[in-house]
PDB file of C-alpha atoms in Angstrom:
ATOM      1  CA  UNK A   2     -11.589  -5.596  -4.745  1.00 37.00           C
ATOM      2  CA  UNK A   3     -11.114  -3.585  -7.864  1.00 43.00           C
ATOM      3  CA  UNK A   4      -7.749  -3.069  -9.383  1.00 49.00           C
ATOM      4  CA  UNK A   5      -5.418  -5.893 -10.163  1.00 51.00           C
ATOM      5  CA  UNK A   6      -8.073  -8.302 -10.210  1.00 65.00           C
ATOM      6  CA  UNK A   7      -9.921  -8.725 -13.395  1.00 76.00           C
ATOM      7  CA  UNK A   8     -13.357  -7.945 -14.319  1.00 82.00           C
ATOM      8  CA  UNK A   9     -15.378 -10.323 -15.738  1.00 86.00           C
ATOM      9  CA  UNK A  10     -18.893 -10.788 -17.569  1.00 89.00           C
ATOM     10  CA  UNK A  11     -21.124 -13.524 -19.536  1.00 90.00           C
ATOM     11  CA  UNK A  12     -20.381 -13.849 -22.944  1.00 93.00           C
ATOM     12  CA  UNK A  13     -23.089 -13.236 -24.881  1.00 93.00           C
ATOM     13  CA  UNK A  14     -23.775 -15.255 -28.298  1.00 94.00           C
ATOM     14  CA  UNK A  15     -23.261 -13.046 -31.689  1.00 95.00           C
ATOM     15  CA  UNK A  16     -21.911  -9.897 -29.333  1.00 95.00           C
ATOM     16  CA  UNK A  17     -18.835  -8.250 -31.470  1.00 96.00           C
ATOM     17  CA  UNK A  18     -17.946  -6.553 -28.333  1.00 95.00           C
ATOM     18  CA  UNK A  19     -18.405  -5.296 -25.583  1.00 95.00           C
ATOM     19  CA  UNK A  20     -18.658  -1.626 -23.484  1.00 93.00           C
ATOM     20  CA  UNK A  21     -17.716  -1.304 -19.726  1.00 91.00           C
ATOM     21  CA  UNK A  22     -19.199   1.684 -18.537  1.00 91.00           C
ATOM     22  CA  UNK A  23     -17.503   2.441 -15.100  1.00 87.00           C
ATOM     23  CA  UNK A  24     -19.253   5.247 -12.441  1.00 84.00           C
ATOM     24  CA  UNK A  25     -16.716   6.588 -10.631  1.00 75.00           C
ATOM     25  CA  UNK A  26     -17.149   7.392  -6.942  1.00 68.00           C
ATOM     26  CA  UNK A  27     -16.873  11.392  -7.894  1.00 70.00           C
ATOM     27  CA  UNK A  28     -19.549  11.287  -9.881  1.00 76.00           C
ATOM     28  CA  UNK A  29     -17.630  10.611 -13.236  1.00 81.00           C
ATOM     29  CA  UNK A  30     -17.981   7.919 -15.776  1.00 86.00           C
ATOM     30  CA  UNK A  31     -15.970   6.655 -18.051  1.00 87.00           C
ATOM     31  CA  UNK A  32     -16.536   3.592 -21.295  1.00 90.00           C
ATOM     32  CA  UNK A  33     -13.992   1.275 -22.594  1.00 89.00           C
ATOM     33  CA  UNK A  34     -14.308  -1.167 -26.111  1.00 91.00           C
ATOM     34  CA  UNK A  35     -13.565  -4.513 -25.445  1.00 91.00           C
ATOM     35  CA  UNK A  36     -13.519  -8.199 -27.503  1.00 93.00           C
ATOM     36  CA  UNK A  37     -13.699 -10.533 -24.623  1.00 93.00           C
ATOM     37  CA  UNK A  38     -15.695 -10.399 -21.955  1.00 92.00           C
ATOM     38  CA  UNK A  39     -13.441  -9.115 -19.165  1.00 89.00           C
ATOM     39  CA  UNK A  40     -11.197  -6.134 -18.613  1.00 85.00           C
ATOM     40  CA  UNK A  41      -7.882  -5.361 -16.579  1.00 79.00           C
ATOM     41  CA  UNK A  42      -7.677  -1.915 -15.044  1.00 72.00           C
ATOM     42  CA  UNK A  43      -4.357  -1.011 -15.601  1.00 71.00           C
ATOM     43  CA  UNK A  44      -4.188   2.163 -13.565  1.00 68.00           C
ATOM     44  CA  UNK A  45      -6.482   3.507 -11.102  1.00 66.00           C
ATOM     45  CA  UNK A  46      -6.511   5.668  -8.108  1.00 67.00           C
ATOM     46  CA  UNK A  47      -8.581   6.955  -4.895  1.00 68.00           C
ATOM     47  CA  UNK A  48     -10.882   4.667  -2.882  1.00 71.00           C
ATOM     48  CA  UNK A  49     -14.485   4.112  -2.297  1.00 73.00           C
ATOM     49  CA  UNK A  50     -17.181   1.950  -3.831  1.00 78.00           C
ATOM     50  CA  UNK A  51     -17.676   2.232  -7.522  1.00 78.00           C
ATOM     51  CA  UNK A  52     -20.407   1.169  -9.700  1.00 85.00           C
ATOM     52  CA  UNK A  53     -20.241  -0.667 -13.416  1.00 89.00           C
ATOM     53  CA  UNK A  54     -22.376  -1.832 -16.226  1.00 92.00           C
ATOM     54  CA  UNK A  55     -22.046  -3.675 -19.487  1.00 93.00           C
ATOM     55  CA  UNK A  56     -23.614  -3.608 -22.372  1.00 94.00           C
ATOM     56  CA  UNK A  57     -22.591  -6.079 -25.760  1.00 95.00           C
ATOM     57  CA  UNK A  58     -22.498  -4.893 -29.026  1.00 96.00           C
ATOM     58  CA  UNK A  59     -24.240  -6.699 -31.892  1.00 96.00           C
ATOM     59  CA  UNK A  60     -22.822  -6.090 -35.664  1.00 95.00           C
ATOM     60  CA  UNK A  61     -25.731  -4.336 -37.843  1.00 94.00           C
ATOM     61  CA  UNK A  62     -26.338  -5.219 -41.868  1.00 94.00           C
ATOM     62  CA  UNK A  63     -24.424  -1.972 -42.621  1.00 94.00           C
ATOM     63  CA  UNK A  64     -21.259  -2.977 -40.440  1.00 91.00           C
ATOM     64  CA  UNK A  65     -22.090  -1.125 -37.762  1.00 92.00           C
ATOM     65  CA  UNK A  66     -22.522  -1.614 -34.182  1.00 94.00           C
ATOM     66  CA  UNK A  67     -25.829  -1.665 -32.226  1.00 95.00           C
ATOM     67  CA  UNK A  68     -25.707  -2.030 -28.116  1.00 93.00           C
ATOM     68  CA  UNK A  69     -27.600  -4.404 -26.288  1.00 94.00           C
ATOM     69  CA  UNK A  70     -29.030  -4.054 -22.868  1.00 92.00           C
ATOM     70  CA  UNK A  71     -26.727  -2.905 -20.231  1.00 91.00           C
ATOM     71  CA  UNK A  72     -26.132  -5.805 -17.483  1.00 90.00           C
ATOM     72  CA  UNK A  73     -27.328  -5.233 -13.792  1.00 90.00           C
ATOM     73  CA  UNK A  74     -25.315  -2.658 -11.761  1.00 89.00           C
ATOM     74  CA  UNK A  75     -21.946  -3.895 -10.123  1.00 87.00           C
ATOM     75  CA  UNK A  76     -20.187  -2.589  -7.403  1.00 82.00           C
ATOM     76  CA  UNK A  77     -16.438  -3.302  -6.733  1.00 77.00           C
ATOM     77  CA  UNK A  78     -14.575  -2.533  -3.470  1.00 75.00           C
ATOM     78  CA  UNK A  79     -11.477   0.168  -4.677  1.00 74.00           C
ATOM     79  CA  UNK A  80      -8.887  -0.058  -2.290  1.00 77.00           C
ATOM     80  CA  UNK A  81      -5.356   0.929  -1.864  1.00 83.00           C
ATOM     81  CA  UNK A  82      -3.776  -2.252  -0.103  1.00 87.00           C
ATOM     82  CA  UNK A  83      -1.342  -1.872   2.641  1.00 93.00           C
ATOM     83  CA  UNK A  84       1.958  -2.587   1.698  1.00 95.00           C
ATOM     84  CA  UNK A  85       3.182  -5.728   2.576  1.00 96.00           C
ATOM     85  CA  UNK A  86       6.383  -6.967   4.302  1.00 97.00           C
ATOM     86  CA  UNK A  87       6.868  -3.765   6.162  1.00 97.00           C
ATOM     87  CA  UNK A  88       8.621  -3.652   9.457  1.00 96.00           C
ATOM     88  CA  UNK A  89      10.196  -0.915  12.070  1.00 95.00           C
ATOM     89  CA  UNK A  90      13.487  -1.251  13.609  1.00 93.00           C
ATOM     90  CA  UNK A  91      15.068   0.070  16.449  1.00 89.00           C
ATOM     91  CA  UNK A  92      18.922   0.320  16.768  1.00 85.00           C
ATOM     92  CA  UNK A  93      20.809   2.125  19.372  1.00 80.00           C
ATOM     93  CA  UNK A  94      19.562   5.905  18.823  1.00 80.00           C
ATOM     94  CA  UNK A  95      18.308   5.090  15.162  1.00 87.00           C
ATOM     95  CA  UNK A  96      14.978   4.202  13.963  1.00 91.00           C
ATOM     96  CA  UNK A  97      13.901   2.401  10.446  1.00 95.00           C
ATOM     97  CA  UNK A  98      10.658   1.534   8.947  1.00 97.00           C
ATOM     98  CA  UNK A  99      10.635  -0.098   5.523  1.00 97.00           C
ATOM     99  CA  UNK A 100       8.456  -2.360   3.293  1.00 98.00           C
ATOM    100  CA  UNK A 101       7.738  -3.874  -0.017  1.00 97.00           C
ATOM    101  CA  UNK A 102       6.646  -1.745  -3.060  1.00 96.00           C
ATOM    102  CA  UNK A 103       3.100  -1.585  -4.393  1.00 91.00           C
ATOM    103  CA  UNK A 104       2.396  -0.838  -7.806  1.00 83.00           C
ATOM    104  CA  UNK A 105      -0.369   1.684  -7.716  1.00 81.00           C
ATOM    105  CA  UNK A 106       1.844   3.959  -4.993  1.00 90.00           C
ATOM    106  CA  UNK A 107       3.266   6.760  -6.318  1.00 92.00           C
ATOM    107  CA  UNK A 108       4.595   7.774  -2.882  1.00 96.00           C
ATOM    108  CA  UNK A 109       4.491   6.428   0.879  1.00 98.00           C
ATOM    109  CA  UNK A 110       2.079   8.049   3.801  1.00 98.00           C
ATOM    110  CA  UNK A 111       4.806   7.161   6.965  1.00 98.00           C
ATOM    111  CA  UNK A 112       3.506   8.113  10.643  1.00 97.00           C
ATOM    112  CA  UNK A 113       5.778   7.524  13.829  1.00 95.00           C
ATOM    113  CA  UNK A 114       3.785   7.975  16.880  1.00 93.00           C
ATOM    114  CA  UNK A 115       4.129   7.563  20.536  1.00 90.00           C
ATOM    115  CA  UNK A 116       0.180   5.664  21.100  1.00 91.00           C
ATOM    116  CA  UNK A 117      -0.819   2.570  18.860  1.00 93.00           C
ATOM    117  CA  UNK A 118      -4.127   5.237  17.753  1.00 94.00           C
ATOM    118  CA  UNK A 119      -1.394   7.323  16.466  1.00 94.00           C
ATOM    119  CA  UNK A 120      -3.206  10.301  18.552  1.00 91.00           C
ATOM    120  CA  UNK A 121       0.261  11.454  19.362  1.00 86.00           C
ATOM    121  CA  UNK A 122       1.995  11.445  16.384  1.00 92.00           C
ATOM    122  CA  UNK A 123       5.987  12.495  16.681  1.00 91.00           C
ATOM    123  CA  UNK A 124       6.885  12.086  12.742  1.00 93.00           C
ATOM    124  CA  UNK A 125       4.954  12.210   9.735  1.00 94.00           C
ATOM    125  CA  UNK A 126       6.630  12.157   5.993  1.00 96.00           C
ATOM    126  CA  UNK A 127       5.859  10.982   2.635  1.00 97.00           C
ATOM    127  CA  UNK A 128       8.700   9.324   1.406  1.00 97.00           C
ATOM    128  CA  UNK A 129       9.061   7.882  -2.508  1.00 96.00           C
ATOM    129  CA  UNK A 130      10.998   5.139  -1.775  1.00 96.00           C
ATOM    130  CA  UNK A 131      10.316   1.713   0.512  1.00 98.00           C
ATOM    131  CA  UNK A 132      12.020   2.531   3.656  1.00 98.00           C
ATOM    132  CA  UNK A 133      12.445   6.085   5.924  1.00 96.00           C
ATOM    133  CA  UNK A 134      14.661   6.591   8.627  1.00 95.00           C
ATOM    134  CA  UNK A 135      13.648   9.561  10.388  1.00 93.00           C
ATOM    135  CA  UNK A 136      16.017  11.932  12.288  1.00 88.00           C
ATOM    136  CA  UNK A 137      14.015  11.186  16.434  1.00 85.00           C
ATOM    137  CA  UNK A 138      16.697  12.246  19.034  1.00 81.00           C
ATOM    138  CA  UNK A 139      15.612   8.781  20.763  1.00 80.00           C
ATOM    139  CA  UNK A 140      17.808  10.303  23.864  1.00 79.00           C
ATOM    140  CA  UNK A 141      14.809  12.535  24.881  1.00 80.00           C
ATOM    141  CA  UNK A 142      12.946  11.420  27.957  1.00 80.00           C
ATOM    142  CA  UNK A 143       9.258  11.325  25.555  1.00 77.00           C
ATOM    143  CA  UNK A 144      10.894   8.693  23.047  1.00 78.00           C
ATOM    144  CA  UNK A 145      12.260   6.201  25.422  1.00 76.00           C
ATOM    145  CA  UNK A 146       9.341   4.162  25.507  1.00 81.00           C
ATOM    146  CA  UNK A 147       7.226   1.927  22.903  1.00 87.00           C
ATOM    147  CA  UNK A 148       7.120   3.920  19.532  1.00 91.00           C
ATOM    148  CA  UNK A 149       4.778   2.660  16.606  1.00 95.00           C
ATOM    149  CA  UNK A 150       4.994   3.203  13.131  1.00 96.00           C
ATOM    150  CA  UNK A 151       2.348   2.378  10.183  1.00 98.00           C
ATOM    151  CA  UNK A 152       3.227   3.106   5.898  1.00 98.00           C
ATOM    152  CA  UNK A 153       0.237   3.901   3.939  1.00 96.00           C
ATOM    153  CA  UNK A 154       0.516   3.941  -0.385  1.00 95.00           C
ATOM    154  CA  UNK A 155      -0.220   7.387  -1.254  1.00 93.00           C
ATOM    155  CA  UNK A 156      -1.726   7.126  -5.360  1.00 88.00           C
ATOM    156  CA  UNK A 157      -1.254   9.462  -8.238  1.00 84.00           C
ATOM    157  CA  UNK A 158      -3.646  11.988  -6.734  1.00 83.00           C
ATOM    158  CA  UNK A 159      -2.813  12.446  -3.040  1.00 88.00           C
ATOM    159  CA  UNK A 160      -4.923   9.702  -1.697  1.00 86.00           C
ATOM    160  CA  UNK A 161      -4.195   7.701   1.010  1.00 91.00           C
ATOM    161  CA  UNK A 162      -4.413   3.866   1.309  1.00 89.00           C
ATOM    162  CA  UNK A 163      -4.632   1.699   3.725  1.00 91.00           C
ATOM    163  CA  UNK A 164      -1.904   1.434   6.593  1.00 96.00           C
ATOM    164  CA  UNK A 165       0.464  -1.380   7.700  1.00 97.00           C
ATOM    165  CA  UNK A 166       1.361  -0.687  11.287  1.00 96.00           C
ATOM    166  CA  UNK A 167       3.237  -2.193  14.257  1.00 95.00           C
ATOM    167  CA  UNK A 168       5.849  -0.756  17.459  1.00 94.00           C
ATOM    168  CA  UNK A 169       9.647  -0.975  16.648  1.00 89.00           C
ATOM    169  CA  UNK A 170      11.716  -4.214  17.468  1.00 74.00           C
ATOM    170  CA  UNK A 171      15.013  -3.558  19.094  1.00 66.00           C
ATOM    171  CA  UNK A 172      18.083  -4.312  17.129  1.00 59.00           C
ATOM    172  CA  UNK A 173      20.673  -5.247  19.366  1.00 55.00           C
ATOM    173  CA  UNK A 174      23.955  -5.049  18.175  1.00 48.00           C
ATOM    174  CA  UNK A 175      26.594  -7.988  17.967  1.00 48.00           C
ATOM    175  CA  UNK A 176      29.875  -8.043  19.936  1.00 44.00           C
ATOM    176  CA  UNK A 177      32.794  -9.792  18.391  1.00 42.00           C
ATOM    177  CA  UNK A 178      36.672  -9.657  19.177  1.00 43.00           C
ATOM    178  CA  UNK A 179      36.102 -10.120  22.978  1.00 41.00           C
ATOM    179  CA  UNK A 180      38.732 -11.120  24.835  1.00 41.00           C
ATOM    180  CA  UNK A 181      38.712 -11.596  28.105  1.00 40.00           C
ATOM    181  CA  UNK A 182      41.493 -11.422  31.341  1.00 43.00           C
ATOM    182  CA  UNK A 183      40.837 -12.893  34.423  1.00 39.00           C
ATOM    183  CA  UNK A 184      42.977 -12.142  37.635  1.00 43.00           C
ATOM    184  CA  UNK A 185      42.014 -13.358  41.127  1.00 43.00           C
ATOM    185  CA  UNK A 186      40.525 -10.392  42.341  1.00 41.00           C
ATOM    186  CA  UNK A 187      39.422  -8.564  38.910  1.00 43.00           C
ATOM    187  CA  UNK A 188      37.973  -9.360  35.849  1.00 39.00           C
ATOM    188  CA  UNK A 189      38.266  -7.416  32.472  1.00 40.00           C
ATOM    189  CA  UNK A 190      36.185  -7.653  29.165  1.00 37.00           C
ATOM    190  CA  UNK A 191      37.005  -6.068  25.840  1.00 43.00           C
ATOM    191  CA  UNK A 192      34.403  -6.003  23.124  1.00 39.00           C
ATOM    192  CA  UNK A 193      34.292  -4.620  19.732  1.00 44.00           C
ATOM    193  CA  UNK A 194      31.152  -3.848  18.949  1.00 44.00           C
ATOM    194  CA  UNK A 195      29.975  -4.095  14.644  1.00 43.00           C
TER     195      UNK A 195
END
């Protein structure tokens, strides 16, 4: 995985520095100067398989810099994790999904489907907070049974991570104040619901 991990390299003896040279999965490339021999990516985006090399840098008699041979090719996983904690709830006509924040989402993928393949999706939004509630009449005959949800991060430039998914667990609401009165023949139960 590539991302919050760091990368790291074999320090070479009398290297001054050293040059990551990433190659992006569109075809771009981009070099970064560094002292020790690893580097944090602070910010990325998109997904795919990307390739890097490093060179070191050796100081010269005229205090210059001269590179050294570049290390083998690497290849790093870049994903977009699911985020975690995330959970769907159903109460009475109301649905829920939230879930914890990731830090390379800029904004939330959220799908509401009536299959676990999400082939019949009902409800799809992108959301920039941690939790949706969307507006499902869940009195309509189509809705009644299992509904699924799954959250994907969504990064800087529109793409899509990977989902969390799972069906909604039913709420059920708590009674309190009963009181009950019990004659021979009848019986009669008064509930507040919260």
């Amino acid at each position: 995985m590539f991302g919050p991990a760091p990368i790291t390299w074999t320090p070479v003896q009398g290297a001054i520095s050293y040059d990551l040279r990433v190659e992006e999965g569109n075809g771009r490339s981009e070099e970064f100067t560094s002292e020790a021999p690893s580097a944090s990516i602070v910010k990325y985006y998109g997904t795919g398989i990307l390739h890097y090399q490093v060179p070191a840098e050796f100081p010269t008699s005229t205090g210059g810099k001269v590179p050294g041979a570049y290390t083998p090719l690497q290849s790093s996983l870049l994903i977009l994790a699911a985020p975690q904690g995330a959970r769907g709830v159903r109460a009475g006509s109301r649905v829920l999904v939230t879930w914890n924040p990731e830090p390379d989402a800029k904004q939330y993928e959220v799908e509401i489907s009536t299959t676990s393949g999400f082939g019949s999706r009902i409800e799809s939004h992108r959301v920039d907070g941690t939790s949706w509630a969307p507006n499902l009449d869940l009195r309509r005959k189509q809705y009644r049974g299992a509904l699924y949800w799954r959250v994907a991060p969504v990064d800087q430039n529109g793409g899509v991570g990977s989902f969390a998914s799972g069906s909604f667990t039913t709420q059920r609401s708590r009674a309190s104040g009963c009181s009950s009165k019990s004659k021979r023949t009848r019986h009669t139960s008064r509930c507040k619901k919260r």
